[in-house]
PDB file of C-alpha atoms in Angstrom:
ATOM      1  CA  MET A  30      -9.918  19.706-105.762  1.00 74.00           C
ATOM      2  CA  ILE A  31     -11.299  17.990-108.866  1.00 78.00           C
ATOM      3  CA  ILE A  32     -14.897  18.604-107.800  1.00 81.00           C
ATOM      4  CA  LEU A  33     -14.181  22.323-107.319  1.00 81.00           C
ATOM      5  CA  LEU A  34     -12.456  22.602-110.683  1.00 80.00           C
ATOM      6  CA  THR A  35     -15.277  20.784-112.524  1.00 82.00           C
ATOM      7  CA  PHE A  36     -17.751  23.075-110.806  1.00 84.00           C
ATOM      8  CA  ALA A  37     -15.747  26.120-112.001  1.00 84.00           C
ATOM      9  CA  VAL A  38     -15.620  24.770-115.572  1.00 84.00           C
ATOM     10  CA  VAL A  39     -19.376  24.199-115.637  1.00 85.00           C
ATOM     11  CA  TRP A  40     -19.992  27.564-113.947  1.00 85.00           C
ATOM     12  CA  TYR A  41     -17.902  29.570-116.417  1.00 85.00           C
ATOM     13  CA  SER A  42     -19.173  27.655-119.443  1.00 86.00           C
ATOM     14  CA  SER A  43     -22.762  28.464-118.481  1.00 84.00           C
ATOM     15  CA  VAL A  44     -21.867  32.116-117.760  1.00 84.00           C
ATOM     16  CA  PHE A  45     -20.069  32.512-121.106  1.00 85.00           C
ATOM     17  CA  SER A  46     -22.935  30.757-122.882  1.00 84.00           C
ATOM     18  CA  ALA A  47     -25.385  33.222-121.334  1.00 84.00           C
ATOM     19  CA  LEU A  48     -23.116  36.125-122.323  1.00 85.00           C
ATOM     20  CA  LEU A  49     -22.964  34.934-125.928  1.00 85.00           C
ATOM     21  CA  LYS A  50     -26.752  34.498-126.075  1.00 85.00           C
ATOM     22  CA  GLY A  51     -27.207  37.982-124.614  1.00 82.00           C
ATOM     23  CA  THR A  52     -29.298  36.870-121.621  1.00 83.00           C
ATOM     24  CA  LEU A  53     -26.659  38.039-119.132  1.00 78.00           C
ATOM     25  CA  ASN A  54     -24.997  41.450-119.201  1.00 78.00           C
ATOM     26  CA  GLY A  55     -23.750  44.342-117.104  1.00 80.00           C
ATOM     27  CA  THR A  56     -23.573  44.080-113.331  1.00 81.00           C
ATOM     28  CA  ASN A  57     -25.080  40.593-113.240  1.00 81.00           C
ATOM     29  CA  ALA A  58     -22.365  39.326-115.566  1.00 82.00           C
ATOM     30  CA  ALA A  59     -19.648  40.800-113.341  1.00 83.00           C
ATOM     31  CA  ILE A  60     -21.189  39.220-110.232  1.00 85.00           C
ATOM     32  CA  PHE A  61     -21.418  35.797-111.883  1.00 83.00           C
ATOM     33  CA  LEU A  62     -17.851  36.061-113.231  1.00 83.00           C
ATOM     34  CA  LEU A  63     -16.504  36.960-109.775  1.00 85.00           C
ATOM     35  CA  GLY A  64     -18.626  34.242-108.152  1.00 83.00           C
ATOM     36  CA  GLY A  65     -16.630  31.547-109.930  1.00 83.00           C
ATOM     37  CA  VAL A  66     -13.274  32.827-108.647  1.00 86.00           C
ATOM     38  CA  LEU A  67     -13.667  31.378-105.135  1.00 85.00           C
ATOM     39  CA  PRO A  68     -13.880  27.692-106.217  1.00 84.00           C
ATOM     40  CA  LEU A  69     -10.899  28.260-108.525  1.00 85.00           C
ATOM     41  CA  TYR A  70      -8.865  29.791-105.705  1.00 88.00           C
ATOM     42  CA  ILE A  71      -9.730  26.994-103.245  1.00 87.00           C
ATOM     43  CA  GLY A  72      -8.889  24.384-105.901  1.00 85.00           C
ATOM     44  CA  TYR A  73      -5.572  26.119-106.564  1.00 87.00           C
ATOM     45  CA  THR A  74      -4.567  26.220-102.876  1.00 90.00           C
ATOM     46  CA  LYS A  75      -5.575  22.580-102.325  1.00 87.00           C
ATOM     47  CA  GLY A  76      -3.677  21.540-105.453  1.00 88.00           C
ATOM     48  CA  ARG A  77      -0.601  23.413-104.315  1.00 92.00           C
ATOM     49  CA  ALA A  78      -0.714  21.711-100.907  1.00 91.00           C
ATOM     50  CA  VAL A  79      -1.046  18.298-102.554  1.00 88.00           C
ATOM     51  CA  LEU A  80       1.902  18.962-104.864  1.00 92.00           C
ATOM     52  CA  THR A  81       4.036  20.082-101.911  1.00 91.00           C
ATOM     53  CA  CYS A  82       3.234  16.867-100.003  1.00 88.00           C
ATOM     54  CA  ARG A  83       4.014  14.757-103.061  1.00 90.00           C
ATOM     55  CA  LYS A  84       7.318  16.559-103.530  1.00 92.00           C
ATOM     56  CA  LYS A  85       8.318  15.827 -99.919  1.00 88.00           C
ATOM     57  CA  ARG A  86       7.323  12.181-100.388  1.00 87.00           C
ATOM     58  CA  ARG A  87       9.410  11.894-103.585  1.00 90.00           C
ATOM     59  CA  GLU A  88      12.411  13.441-101.809  1.00 88.00           C
ATOM     60  CA  ALA A  89      12.075  10.986 -98.902  1.00 86.00           C
ATOM     61  CA  ILE A  90      11.911   8.023-101.270  1.00 87.00           C
ATOM     62  CA  SER A  91      14.868   9.266-103.345  1.00 88.00           C
ATOM     63  CA  ARG A  92      17.061   9.629-100.229  1.00 82.00           C
ATOM     64  CA  GLY A  93      16.502   5.945 -99.650  1.00 70.00           C
ATOM     65  CA  ARG A  94      16.202   5.793 -95.852  1.00 80.00           C
ATOM     66  CA  CYS A  95      13.816   2.893 -95.821  1.00 85.00           C
ATOM     67  CA  CYS A  96      12.716   0.352 -93.266  1.00 86.00           C
ATOM     68  CA  ARG A  97      10.105  -2.315 -92.945  1.00 88.00           C
ATOM     69  CA  GLY A  98       6.866  -1.711 -91.094  1.00 90.00           C
ATOM     70  CA  ILE A  99       3.999  -3.852 -89.862  1.00 88.00           C
ATOM     71  CA  ILE A 100       0.518  -2.523 -89.222  1.00 89.00           C
ATOM     72  CA  ARG A 101      -0.279  -3.539 -85.651  1.00 88.00           C
ATOM     73  CA  ARG A 102      -3.696  -1.992 -85.129  1.00 88.00           C
ATOM     74  CA  VAL A 103      -6.214   0.469 -86.470  1.00 88.00           C
ATOM     75  CA  GLU A 104      -7.664   3.318 -84.440  1.00 89.00           C
ATOM     76  CA  SER A 105     -10.751   5.265 -85.320  1.00 87.00           C
ATOM     77  CA  GLU A 106     -12.267   8.422 -83.955  1.00 90.00           C
ATOM     78  CA  LYS A 107     -15.330  10.507 -84.582  1.00 90.00           C
ATOM     79  CA  VAL A 108     -14.455  14.037 -85.597  1.00 88.00           C
ATOM     80  CA  PRO A 109     -17.182  16.676 -85.168  1.00 90.00           C
ATOM     81  CA  PHE A 110     -18.026  19.222 -87.862  1.00 85.00           C
ATOM     82  CA  ARG A 111     -20.777  21.769 -88.264  1.00 86.00           C
ATOM     83  CA  GLY A 112     -23.360  21.203 -90.938  1.00 80.00           C
ATOM     84  CA  ARG A 113     -26.066  23.427 -92.232  1.00 79.00           C
ATOM     85  CA  HIS A 114     -27.955  25.460 -89.662  1.00 83.00           C
ATOM     86  CA  GLY A 115     -25.213  24.873 -87.074  1.00 83.00           C
ATOM     87  CA  HIS A 116     -26.052  21.219 -86.471  1.00 86.00           C
ATOM     88  CA  ILE A 117     -23.060  19.124 -85.395  1.00 89.00           C
ATOM     89  CA  TYR A 118     -22.328  15.929 -87.336  1.00 87.00           C
ATOM     90  CA  TYR A 119     -19.563  13.390 -86.913  1.00 89.00           C
ATOM     91  CA  ARG A 120     -17.210  11.867 -89.455  1.00 88.00           C
ATOM     92  CA  ARG A 121     -15.149   8.812 -88.746  1.00 89.00           C
ATOM     93  CA  ARG A 122     -11.389   9.002 -89.334  1.00 91.00           C
ATOM     94  CA  TYR A 123      -9.058   6.004 -89.346  1.00 90.00           C
ATOM     95  CA  TYR A 124      -5.415   5.854 -88.257  1.00 91.00           C
ATOM     96  CA  LEU A 125      -2.968   3.025 -88.863  1.00 90.00           C
ATOM     97  CA  ASN A 126      -0.504   2.261 -86.065  1.00 91.00           C
ATOM     98  CA  ILE A 127       2.598   0.867 -87.734  1.00 91.00           C
ATOM     99  CA  GLU A 128       5.545  -0.695 -85.957  1.00 90.00           C
ATOM    100  CA  LYS A 129       8.767   0.507 -87.574  1.00 88.00           C
ATOM    101  CA  ILE A 130      11.244  -2.359 -87.631  1.00 85.00           C
ATOM    102  CA  GLU A 131      14.863  -1.322 -88.144  1.00 75.00           C
ATOM    103  CA  GLU A 132      17.847  -3.624 -88.352  1.00 74.00           C
ATOM    104  CA  GLY A 133      19.902  -3.879 -85.191  1.00 69.00           C
ATOM    105  CA  PHE A 134      17.050  -3.050 -82.812  1.00 67.00           C
ATOM    106  CA  ASP A 135      15.083  -5.574 -80.792  1.00 64.00           C
ATOM    107  CA  TYR A 136      11.995  -3.413 -80.424  1.00 68.00           C
ATOM    108  CA  GLY A 137      10.318  -1.320 -83.048  1.00 71.00           C
ATOM    109  CA  THR A 138       9.008   2.187 -82.770  1.00 82.00           C
ATOM    110  CA  GLU A 139       5.316   2.765 -83.335  1.00 88.00           C
ATOM    111  CA  ILE A 140       4.214   5.368 -85.869  1.00 88.00           C
ATOM    112  CA  LYS A 141       0.675   6.676 -86.224  1.00 90.00           C
ATOM    113  CA  THR A 142      -0.315   7.670 -89.754  1.00 89.00           C
ATOM    114  CA  GLY A 143      -2.366  10.652 -90.745  1.00 87.00           C
ATOM    115  CA  ALA A 144      -6.136  10.356 -90.902  1.00 88.00           C
ATOM    116  CA  TYR A 145      -7.849   8.304 -93.605  1.00 87.00           C
ATOM    117  CA  ARG A 146     -11.438   9.067 -94.570  1.00 85.00           C
ATOM    118  CA  VAL A 147     -11.791   5.611 -96.079  1.00 82.00           C
ATOM    119  CA  PRO A 148     -11.870   2.561 -93.791  1.00 83.00           C
ATOM    120  CA  VAL A 149      -8.600   1.461 -95.403  1.00 83.00           C
ATOM    121  CA  HIS A 150      -8.124  -1.478 -93.043  1.00 82.00           C
ATOM    122  CA  LEU A 151     -11.086  -3.225 -94.670  1.00 82.00           C
ATOM    123  CA  TYR A 152      -9.275  -3.257 -98.035  1.00 81.00           C
ATOM    124  CA  LEU A 153      -5.770  -4.254 -96.914  1.00 84.00           C
ATOM    125  CA  LYS A 154      -4.447  -7.640 -97.981  1.00 83.00           C
ATOM    126  CA  SER A 155      -1.291  -7.649 -95.876  1.00 84.00           C
ATOM    127  CA  PRO A 156      -0.052  -5.810 -92.769  1.00 87.00           C
ATOM    128  CA  GLU A 157       3.446  -5.345 -94.210  1.00 89.00           C
ATOM    129  CA  VAL A 158       4.456  -1.915 -95.566  1.00 90.00           C
ATOM    130  CA  LYS A 159       7.605   0.066 -96.321  1.00 90.00           C
ATOM    131  CA  LEU A 160       8.386   3.281 -94.477  1.00 90.00           C
ATOM    132  CA  TYR A 161      10.540   6.113 -95.841  1.00 89.00           C
ATOM    133  CA  SER A 162      11.949   8.855 -93.651  1.00 85.00           C
ATOM    134  CA  GLY A 163      11.878  12.548 -94.504  1.00 80.00           C
ATOM    135  CA  ALA A 164      14.948  14.807 -94.257  1.00 78.00           C
ATOM    136  CA  SER A 165      14.334  15.613 -90.589  1.00 78.00           C
ATOM    137  CA  GLY A 166      13.714  12.010 -89.569  1.00 76.00           C
ATOM    138  CA  TRP A 167      10.397  12.960 -87.988  1.00 79.00           C
ATOM    139  CA  ASN A 168       8.162  12.556 -91.022  1.00 81.00           C
ATOM    140  CA  TRP A 169       7.540   9.047 -92.279  1.00 86.00           C
ATOM    141  CA  TYR A 170       5.852   8.094 -95.540  1.00 87.00           C
ATOM    142  CA  VAL A 171       4.010   4.805 -95.909  1.00 87.00           C
ATOM    143  CA  GLU A 172       4.514   2.955 -99.173  1.00 88.00           C
ATOM    144  CA  GLU A 173       3.447  -0.369-100.622  1.00 85.00           C
ATOM    145  CA  LEU A 174       0.093  -0.648 -98.905  1.00 84.00           C
ATOM    146  CA  GLN A 175      -1.285  -3.828-100.420  1.00 82.00           C
ATOM    147  CA  CYS A 176      -4.916  -2.967-101.054  1.00 78.00           C
ATOM    148  CA  GLY A 177      -7.629  -4.659-103.036  1.00 74.00           C
ATOM    149  CA  ILE A 178     -10.592  -3.132-104.829  1.00 72.00           C
ATOM    150  CA  PHE A 179     -13.082  -5.104-102.774  1.00 69.00           C
ATOM    151  CA  ARG A 180     -13.214  -5.633 -99.035  1.00 66.00           C
ATOM    152  CA  GLN A 181     -10.906  -8.288 -97.725  1.00 62.00           C
ATOM    153  CA  ASN A 182     -11.190 -10.482 -94.672  1.00 59.00           C
ATOM    154  CA  PRO A 183     -12.281  -7.982 -91.985  1.00 55.00           C
ATOM    155  CA  LYS A 184     -10.771 -10.120 -89.192  1.00 56.00           C
ATOM    156  CA  VAL A 185      -7.218  -9.270 -90.303  1.00 57.00           C
ATOM    157  CA  PHE A 186      -7.523  -5.712 -88.989  1.00 60.00           C
ATOM    158  CA  GLN A 187     -10.152  -4.908 -86.433  1.00 55.00           C
ATOM    159  CA  THR A 188     -11.129  -1.541 -85.090  1.00 55.00           C
ATOM    160  CA  ASP A 189     -13.465  -0.395 -82.378  1.00 53.00           C
ATOM    161  CA  ASP A 190     -16.276   0.346 -84.826  1.00 51.00           C
ATOM    162  CA  ALA A 191     -18.192  -1.407 -87.559  1.00 46.00           C
ATOM    163  CA  ASP A 192     -18.988   1.815 -89.375  1.00 50.00           C
ATOM    164  CA  GLY A 193     -18.043   2.100 -93.022  1.00 48.00           C
ATOM    165  CA  ASP A 194     -21.208   3.771 -94.255  1.00 49.00           C
ATOM    166  CA  THR A 195     -19.819   7.321 -94.272  1.00 51.00           C
ATOM    167  CA  TYR A 196     -17.485   6.382 -97.117  1.00 56.00           C
ATOM    168  CA  VAL A 197     -20.364   4.874 -99.096  1.00 62.00           C
ATOM    169  CA  GLY A 198     -22.318   8.105 -98.613  1.00 65.00           C
ATOM    170  CA  ASP A 199     -19.391  10.171 -99.897  1.00 68.00           C
ATOM    171  CA  ALA A 200     -19.051   7.926-102.955  1.00 73.00           C
ATOM    172  CA  VAL A 201     -22.777   8.202-103.757  1.00 78.00           C
ATOM    173  CA  PHE A 202     -22.604  11.992-103.390  1.00 77.00           C
ATOM    174  CA  ARG A 203     -19.672  12.194-105.808  1.00 79.00           C
ATOM    175  CA  ILE A 204     -21.416  10.023-108.400  1.00 83.00           C
ATOM    176  CA  ILE A 205     -24.570  12.148-108.233  1.00 84.00           C
ATOM    177  CA  TYR A 206     -22.491  15.346-108.340  1.00 82.00           C
ATOM    178  CA  ILE A 207     -20.609  14.226-111.461  1.00 84.00           C
ATOM    179  CA  ALA A 208     -23.850  13.185-113.169  1.00 84.00           C
ATOM    180  CA  VAL A 209     -25.487  16.564-112.439  1.00 83.00           C
ATOM    181  CA  MET A 210     -22.420  18.493-113.632  1.00 81.00           C
ATOM    182  CA  ALA A 211     -22.246  16.427-116.827  1.00 82.00           C
ATOM    183  CA  PHE A 212     -25.951  17.029-117.461  1.00 82.00           C
ATOM    184  CA  ILE A 213     -25.579  20.811-116.967  1.00 81.00           C
ATOM    185  CA  LEU A 214     -22.467  20.902-119.159  1.00 78.00           C
ATOM    186  CA  LEU A 215     -24.241  18.987-121.932  1.00 79.00           C
ATOM    187  CA  GLN A 216     -27.171  21.399-121.806  1.00 78.00           C
ATOM    188  CA  VAL A 217     -24.791  24.354-122.084  1.00 75.00           C
ATOM    189  CA  ILE A 218     -22.944  22.816-125.020  1.00 74.00           C
ATOM    190  CA  LEU A 219     -26.047  21.715-126.871  1.00 70.00           C
TER     191      LEU A 219
END
């Protein structure tokens, strides 16, 4: 969402700069102004979805139905997606399997989290978490993941792969993207 919104800011600042200088006018100006609406719309819908999820999480935490959980294992899978020219690439997604431990029960129930893009198990310090239940009792929210900035002991949580390079590639792309956008924005301002 943030990348789309920064792109829209840089896009519209360069379009308005060209309009003020008189190098862009008429039909071309209308096309460039409408061209920036799509990233704004996508950013808006993604932001709205994020705020809805955060609202549900806050409601679950405020209701207070909480129990202890222990991360038992980590699953990973390769998810296909189409790249440029129709070529199929794979991204790795990680899932935490957490045993929900409630008082009064001998055996816990296992919960599988949503997909993580980041190999989160490499950064976890402890397998213990807190779980909060949603209003229906079907949705669970994981809290108090104890993560560090740097990779921890990888033997604590093992998965079927040794692949963490996709996250590094995403981080490098974002750094380069931010640098290019800052450079373009500075040229527009100056």
